[in-house]
GROMACS .gro file of C-alpha atoms in nm:
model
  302
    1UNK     CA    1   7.772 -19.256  -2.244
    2UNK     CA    2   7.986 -19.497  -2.086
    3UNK     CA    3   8.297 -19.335  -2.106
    4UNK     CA    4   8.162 -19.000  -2.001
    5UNK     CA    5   8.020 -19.138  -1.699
    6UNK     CA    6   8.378 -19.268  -1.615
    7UNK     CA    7   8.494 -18.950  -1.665
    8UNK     CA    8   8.230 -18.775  -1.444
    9UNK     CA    9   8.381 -19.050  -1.144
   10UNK     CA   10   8.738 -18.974  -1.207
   11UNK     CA   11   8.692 -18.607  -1.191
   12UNK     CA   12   8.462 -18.642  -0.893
   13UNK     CA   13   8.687 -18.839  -0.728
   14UNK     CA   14   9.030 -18.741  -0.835
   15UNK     CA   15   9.167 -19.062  -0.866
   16UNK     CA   16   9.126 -19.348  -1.081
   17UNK     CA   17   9.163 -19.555  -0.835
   18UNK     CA   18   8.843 -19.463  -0.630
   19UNK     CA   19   8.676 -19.388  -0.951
   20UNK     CA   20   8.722 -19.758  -1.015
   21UNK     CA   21   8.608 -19.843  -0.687
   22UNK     CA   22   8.285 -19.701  -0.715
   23UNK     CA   23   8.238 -19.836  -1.048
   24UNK     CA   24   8.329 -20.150  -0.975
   25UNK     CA   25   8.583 -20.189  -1.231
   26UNK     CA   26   8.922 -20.231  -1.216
   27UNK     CA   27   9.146 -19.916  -1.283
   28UNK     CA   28   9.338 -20.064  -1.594
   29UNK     CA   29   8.956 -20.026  -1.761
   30UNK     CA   30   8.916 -19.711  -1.630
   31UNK     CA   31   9.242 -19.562  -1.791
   32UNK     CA   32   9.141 -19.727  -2.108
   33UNK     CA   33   8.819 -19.600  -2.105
   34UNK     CA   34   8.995 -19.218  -2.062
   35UNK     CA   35   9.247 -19.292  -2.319
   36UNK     CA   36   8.941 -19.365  -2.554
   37UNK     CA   37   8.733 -19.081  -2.476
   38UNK     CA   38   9.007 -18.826  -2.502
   39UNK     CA   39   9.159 -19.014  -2.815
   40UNK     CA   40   8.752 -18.908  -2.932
   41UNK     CA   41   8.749 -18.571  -2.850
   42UNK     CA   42   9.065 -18.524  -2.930
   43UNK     CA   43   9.206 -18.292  -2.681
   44UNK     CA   44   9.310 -18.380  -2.330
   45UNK     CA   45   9.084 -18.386  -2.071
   46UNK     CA   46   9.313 -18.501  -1.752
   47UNK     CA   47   9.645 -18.418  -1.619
   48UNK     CA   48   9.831 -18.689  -1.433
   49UNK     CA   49   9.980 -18.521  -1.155
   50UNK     CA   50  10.133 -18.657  -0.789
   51UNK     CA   51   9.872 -18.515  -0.630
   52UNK     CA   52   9.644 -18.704  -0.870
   53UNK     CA   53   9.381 -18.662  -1.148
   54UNK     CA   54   9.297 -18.288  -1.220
   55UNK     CA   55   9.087 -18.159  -1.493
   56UNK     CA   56   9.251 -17.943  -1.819
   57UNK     CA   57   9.061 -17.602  -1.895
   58UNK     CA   58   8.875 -17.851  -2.204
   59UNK     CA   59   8.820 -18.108  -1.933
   60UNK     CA   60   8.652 -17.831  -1.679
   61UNK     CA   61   8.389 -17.770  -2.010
   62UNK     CA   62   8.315 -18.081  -2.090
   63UNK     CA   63   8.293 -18.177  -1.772
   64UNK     CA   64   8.005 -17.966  -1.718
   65UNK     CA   65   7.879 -18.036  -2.057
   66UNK     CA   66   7.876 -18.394  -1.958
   67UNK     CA   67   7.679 -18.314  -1.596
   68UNK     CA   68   7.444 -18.195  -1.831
   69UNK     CA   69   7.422 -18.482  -2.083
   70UNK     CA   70   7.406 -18.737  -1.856
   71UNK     CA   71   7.135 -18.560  -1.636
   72UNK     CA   72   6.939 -18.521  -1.989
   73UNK     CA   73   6.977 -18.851  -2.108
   74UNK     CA   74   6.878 -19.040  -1.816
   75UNK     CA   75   6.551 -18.820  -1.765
   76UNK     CA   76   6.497 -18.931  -2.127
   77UNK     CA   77   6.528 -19.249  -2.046
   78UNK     CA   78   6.295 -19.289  -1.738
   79UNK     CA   79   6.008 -19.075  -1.932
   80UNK     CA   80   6.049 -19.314  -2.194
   81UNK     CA   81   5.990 -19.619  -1.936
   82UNK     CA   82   5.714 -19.388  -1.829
   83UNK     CA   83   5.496 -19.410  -2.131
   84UNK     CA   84   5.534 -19.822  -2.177
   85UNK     CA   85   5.463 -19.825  -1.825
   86UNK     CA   86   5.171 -19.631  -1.889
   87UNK     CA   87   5.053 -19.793  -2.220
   88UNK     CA   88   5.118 -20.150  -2.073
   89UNK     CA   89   4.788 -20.379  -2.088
   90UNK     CA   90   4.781 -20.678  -1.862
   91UNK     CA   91   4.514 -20.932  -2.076
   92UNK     CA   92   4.389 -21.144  -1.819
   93UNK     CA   93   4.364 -21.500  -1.939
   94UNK     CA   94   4.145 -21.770  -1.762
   95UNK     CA   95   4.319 -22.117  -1.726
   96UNK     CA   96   4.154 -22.431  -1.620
   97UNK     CA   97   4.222 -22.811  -1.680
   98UNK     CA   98   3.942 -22.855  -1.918
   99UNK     CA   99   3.997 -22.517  -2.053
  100UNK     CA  100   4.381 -22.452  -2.101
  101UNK     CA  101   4.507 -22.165  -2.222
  102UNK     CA  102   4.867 -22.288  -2.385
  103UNK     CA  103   4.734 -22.257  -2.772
  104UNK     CA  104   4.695 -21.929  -2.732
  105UNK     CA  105   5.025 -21.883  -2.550
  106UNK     CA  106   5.175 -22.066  -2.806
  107UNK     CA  107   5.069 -21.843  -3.104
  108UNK     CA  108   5.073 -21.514  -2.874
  109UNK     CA  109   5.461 -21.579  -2.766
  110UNK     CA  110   5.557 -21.567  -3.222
  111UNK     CA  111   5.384 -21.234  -3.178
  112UNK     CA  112   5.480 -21.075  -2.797
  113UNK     CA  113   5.823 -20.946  -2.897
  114UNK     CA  114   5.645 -20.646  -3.147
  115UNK     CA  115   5.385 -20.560  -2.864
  116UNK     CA  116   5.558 -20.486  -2.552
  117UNK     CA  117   5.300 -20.325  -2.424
  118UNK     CA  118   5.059 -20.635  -2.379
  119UNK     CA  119   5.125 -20.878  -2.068
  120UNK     CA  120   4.960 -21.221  -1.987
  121UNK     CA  121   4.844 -21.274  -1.663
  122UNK     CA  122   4.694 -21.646  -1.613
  123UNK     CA  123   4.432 -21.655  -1.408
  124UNK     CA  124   4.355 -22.021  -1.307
  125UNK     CA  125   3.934 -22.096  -1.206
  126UNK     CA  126   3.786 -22.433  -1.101
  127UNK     CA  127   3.592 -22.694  -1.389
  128UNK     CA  128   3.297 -22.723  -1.129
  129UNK     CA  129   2.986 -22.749  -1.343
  130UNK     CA  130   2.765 -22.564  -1.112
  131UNK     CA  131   2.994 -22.224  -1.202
  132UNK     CA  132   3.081 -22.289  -1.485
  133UNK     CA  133   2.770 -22.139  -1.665
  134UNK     CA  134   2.806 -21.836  -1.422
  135UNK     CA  135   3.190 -21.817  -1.531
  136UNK     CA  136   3.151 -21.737  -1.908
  137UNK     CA  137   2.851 -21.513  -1.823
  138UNK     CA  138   3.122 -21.283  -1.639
  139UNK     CA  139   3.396 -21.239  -1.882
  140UNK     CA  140   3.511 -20.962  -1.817
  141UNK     CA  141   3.500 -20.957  -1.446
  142UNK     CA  142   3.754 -21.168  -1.277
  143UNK     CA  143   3.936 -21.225  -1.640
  144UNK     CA  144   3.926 -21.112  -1.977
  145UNK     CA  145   3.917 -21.388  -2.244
  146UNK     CA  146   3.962 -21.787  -2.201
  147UNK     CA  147   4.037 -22.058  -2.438
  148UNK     CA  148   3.734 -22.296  -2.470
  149UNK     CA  149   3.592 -22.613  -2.686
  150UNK     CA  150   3.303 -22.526  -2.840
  151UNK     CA  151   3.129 -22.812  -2.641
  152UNK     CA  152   3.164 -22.547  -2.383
  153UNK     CA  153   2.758 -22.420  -2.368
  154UNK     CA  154   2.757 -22.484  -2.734
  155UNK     CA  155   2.941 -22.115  -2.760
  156UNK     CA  156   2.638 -21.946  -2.648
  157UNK     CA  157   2.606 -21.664  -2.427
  158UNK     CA  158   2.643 -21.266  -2.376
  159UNK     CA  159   3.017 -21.284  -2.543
  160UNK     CA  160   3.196 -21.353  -2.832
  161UNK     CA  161   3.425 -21.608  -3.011
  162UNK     CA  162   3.747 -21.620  -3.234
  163UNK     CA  163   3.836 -21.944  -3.342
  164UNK     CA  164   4.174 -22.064  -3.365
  165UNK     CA  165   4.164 -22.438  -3.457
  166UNK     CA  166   3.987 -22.768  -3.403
  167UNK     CA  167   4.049 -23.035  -3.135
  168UNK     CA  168   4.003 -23.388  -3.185
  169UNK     CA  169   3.770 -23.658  -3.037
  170UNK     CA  170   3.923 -23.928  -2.862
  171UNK     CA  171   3.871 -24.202  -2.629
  172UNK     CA  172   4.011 -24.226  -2.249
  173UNK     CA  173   4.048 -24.551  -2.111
  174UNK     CA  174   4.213 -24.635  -1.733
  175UNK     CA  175   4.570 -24.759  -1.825
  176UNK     CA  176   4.401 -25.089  -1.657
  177UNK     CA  177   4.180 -25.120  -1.929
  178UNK     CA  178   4.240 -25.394  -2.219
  179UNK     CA  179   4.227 -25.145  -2.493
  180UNK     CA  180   4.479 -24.960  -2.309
  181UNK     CA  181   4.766 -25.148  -2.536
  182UNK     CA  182   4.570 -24.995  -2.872
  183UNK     CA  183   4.750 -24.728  -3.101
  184UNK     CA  184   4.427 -24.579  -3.194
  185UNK     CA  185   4.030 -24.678  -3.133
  186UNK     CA  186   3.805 -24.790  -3.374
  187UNK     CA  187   3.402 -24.778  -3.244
  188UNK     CA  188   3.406 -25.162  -3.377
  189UNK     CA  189   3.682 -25.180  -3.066
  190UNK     CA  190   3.417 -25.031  -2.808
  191UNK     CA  191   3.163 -25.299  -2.905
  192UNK     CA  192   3.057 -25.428  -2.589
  193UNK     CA  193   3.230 -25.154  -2.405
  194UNK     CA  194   3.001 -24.883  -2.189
  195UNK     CA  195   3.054 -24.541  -2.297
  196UNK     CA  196   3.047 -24.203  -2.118
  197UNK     CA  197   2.881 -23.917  -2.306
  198UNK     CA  198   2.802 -23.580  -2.175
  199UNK     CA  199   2.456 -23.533  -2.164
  200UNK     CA  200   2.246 -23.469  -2.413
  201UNK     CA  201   2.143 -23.112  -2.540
  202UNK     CA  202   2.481 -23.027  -2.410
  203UNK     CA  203   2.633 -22.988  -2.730
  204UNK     CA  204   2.460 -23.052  -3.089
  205UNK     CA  205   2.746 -23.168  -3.207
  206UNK     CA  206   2.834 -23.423  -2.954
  207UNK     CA  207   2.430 -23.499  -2.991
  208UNK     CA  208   2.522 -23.563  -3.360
  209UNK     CA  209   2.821 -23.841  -3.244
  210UNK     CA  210   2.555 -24.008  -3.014
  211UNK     CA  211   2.313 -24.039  -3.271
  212UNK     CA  212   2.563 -24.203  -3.507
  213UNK     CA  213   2.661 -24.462  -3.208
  214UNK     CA  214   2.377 -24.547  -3.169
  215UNK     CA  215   2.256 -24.578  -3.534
  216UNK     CA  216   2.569 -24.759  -3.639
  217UNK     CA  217   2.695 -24.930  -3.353
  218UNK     CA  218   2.437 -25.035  -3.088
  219UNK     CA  219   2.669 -25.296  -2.971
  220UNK     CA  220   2.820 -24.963  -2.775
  221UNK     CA  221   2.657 -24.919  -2.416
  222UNK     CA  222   2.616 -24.557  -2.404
  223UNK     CA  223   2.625 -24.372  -2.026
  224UNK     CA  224   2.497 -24.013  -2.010
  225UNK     CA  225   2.768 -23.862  -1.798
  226UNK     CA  226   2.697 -23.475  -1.681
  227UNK     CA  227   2.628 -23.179  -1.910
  228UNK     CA  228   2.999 -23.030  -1.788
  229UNK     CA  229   3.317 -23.258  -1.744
  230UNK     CA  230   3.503 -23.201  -1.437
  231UNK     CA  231   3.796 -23.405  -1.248
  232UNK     CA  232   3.493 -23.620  -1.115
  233UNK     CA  233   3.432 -23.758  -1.466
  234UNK     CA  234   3.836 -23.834  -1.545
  235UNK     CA  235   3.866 -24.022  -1.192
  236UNK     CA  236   3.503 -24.192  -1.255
  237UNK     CA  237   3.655 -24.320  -1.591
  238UNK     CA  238   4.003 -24.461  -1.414
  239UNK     CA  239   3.867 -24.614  -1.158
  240UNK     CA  240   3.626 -24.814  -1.329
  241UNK     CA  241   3.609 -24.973  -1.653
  242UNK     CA  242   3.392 -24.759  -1.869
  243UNK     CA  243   3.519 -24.604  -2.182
  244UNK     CA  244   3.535 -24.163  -2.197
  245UNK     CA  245   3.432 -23.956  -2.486
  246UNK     CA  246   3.739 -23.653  -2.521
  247UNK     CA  247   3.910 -23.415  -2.686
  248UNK     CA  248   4.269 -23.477  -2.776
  249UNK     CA  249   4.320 -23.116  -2.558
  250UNK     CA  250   4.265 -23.315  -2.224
  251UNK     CA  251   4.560 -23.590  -2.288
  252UNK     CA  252   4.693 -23.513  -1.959
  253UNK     CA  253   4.452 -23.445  -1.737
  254UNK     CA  254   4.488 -23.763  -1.573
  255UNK     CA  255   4.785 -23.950  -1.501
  256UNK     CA  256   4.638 -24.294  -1.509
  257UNK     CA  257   4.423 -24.237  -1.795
  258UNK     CA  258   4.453 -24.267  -2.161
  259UNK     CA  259   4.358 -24.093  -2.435
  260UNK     CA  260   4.333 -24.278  -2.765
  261UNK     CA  261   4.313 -24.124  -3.132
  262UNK     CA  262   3.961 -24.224  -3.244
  263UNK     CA  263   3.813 -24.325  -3.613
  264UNK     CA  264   3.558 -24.059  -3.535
  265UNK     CA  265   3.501 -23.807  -3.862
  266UNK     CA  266   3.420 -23.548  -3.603
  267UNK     CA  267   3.608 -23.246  -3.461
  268UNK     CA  268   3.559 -22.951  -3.214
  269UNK     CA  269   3.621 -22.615  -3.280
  270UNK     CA  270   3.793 -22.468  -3.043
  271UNK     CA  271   3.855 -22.054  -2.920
  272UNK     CA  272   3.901 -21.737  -2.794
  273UNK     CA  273   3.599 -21.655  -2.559
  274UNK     CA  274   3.574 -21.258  -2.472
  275UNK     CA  275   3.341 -20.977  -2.352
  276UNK     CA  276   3.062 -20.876  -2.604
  277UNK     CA  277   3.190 -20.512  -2.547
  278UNK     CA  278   3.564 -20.580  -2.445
  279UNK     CA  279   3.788 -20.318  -2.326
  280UNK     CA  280   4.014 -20.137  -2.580
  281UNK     CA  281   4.322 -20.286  -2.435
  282UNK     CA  282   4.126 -20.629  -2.492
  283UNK     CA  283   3.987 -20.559  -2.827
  284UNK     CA  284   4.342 -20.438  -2.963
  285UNK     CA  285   4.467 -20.760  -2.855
  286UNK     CA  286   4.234 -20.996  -3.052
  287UNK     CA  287   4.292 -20.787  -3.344
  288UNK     CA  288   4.624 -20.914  -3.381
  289UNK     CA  289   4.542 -21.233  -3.296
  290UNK     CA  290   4.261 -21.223  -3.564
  291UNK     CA  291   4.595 -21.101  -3.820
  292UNK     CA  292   4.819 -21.329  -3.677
  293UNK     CA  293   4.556 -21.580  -3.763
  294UNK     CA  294   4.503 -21.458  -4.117
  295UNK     CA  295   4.892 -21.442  -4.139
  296UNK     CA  296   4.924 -21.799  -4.054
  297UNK     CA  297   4.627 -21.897  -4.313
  298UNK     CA  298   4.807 -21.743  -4.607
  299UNK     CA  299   5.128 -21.894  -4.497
  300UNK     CA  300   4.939 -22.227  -4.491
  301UNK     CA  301   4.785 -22.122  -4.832
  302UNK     CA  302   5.117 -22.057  -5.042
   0.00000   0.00000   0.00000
């Protein structure tokens, strides 16, 4: 296709010269590239002449032949682009600080390369806890599926889930604090320490870790914080001295805060958070995520 656009230029323009010049090329590559293609077809296309390039009585046919082809192929071509541009589904993905969407990335960008037609747009909200409620009601609206712990509203609510891992519980501390130096937190460590817990009813399972506190450590001060994290709670726990209950997942929300691996046997599911009657674009793309999932499960398994 190369060569007979070449051609096409040198007929057009007579010269190999020009026809170089308006490919850009130099004309060494373009009498190469003639060589080639009559060396292919076998006959000769061009005479040489003084009054430069003109074509043979094979070169006037396939010269038309070639119009033709070329005219063809590139139609082909852009109806092709057509239909992916018409098939393409842009999954909108909600991104927050306490609600980052790079796991899913992560296991979406192993499977992007075999479905074209699916693109990511991130679309970033605010972790203010008197929308946040109002923000996983309307999945769906301003995006289509977001990445959430399932201390999130304890995963309930008019959509629906596919999990994709766990995250762990951990303990921030201002880099300030004096456990700042430790490797990893034991509650023994936080004796005598006052700790920030979301409030209760907020989660049953971060009700359950409260309830064992308090049961086996009641040396620990515990502080109900708010039913939702936000920013507030991160700069509350730097600037002061009080210990934060977190997820592993929020290591770097802060820059001045720590987060510690804790001895706590307890973990958070986290997931995929979509529409209770998703779109077809958006219900084709968790199906592969559910098989990528499965995929990954076996691979784990053998």
């Amino acid at each position: 296709m190369k060569q007979m656009n070449t051609f096409i230029q040198v007929a057009d323009s007579g010269s190999f010269s020009k026809a170089a010049e308006k490919l850009f090329i130099s004309p060494t590559a373009v009498i190469k590239q003639m060589n080639l293609l009559e060396s292919t077809v076998g006959v000769p296309l061009l005479y040489r002449t003084n009054h430069g390039i003109q074509l043979s009585d094979a070169g006037t046919s396939f010269y038309k032949d070639a119009k033709e082809i070329l005219y063809y192929t590139e139609a082909a071509i852009l109806r092709a682009r057509k239909t992916v541009q018409d098939n393409t589904h842009i999954i909108r993905v909600g991104s927050s600080l306490l609600n980052p969407c790079k796991v899913l990335l992560d296991i979406w960008n192993e499977k992007r390369v075999h479905y074209p037609q699916f693109k990511i747009k991130i679309v970033p909200f605010e972790d203010e806890a008197d929308a946040l409620d109002e923000t996983y009601l309307n999945l769906g609206k301003h995006f289509d599926i977001l990445v959430a712990p399932k201390v999130i509203a304890n995963w309930r609510g008019p959509f629906q889930v596919l999990k994709l891992g766990e995250y762990r519980f951990s303990f921030a501390v201002s880099i300030r604090h004096h456990l700042a130096q430790k490797k990893a937190l034991s509650l023994t460590d936080l004796h005598g320490e006052q700790l920030i817990i979301v409030k209760r009813g907020t989660s049953g399972l971060i009700d359950s870790i409260r309830d064992f506190i308090m049961e086996q450590h009641p040396e620990i001060q515990i502080i109900e914080g708010p039913q939702h994290y936000s920013i507030d709670i991160f700069n509350r726990c730097e600037q002061g001295n009080e210990v934060l209950l977190t997820l592993d997942a929020w290591d770097s929300i802060h820059p001045s805060l720590l987060t510690i691996p804790s001895d706590l046997n307890f973990a958070s599911p986290y997931g995929l958070l979509y529409p209770t009657k998703p779109s077809s674009a958006v219900f084709e793309f968790i199906e592969i995520l559910k098989a990528a999932k499965f995929e990954a499960f076996n691979f784990r398994k053998t």
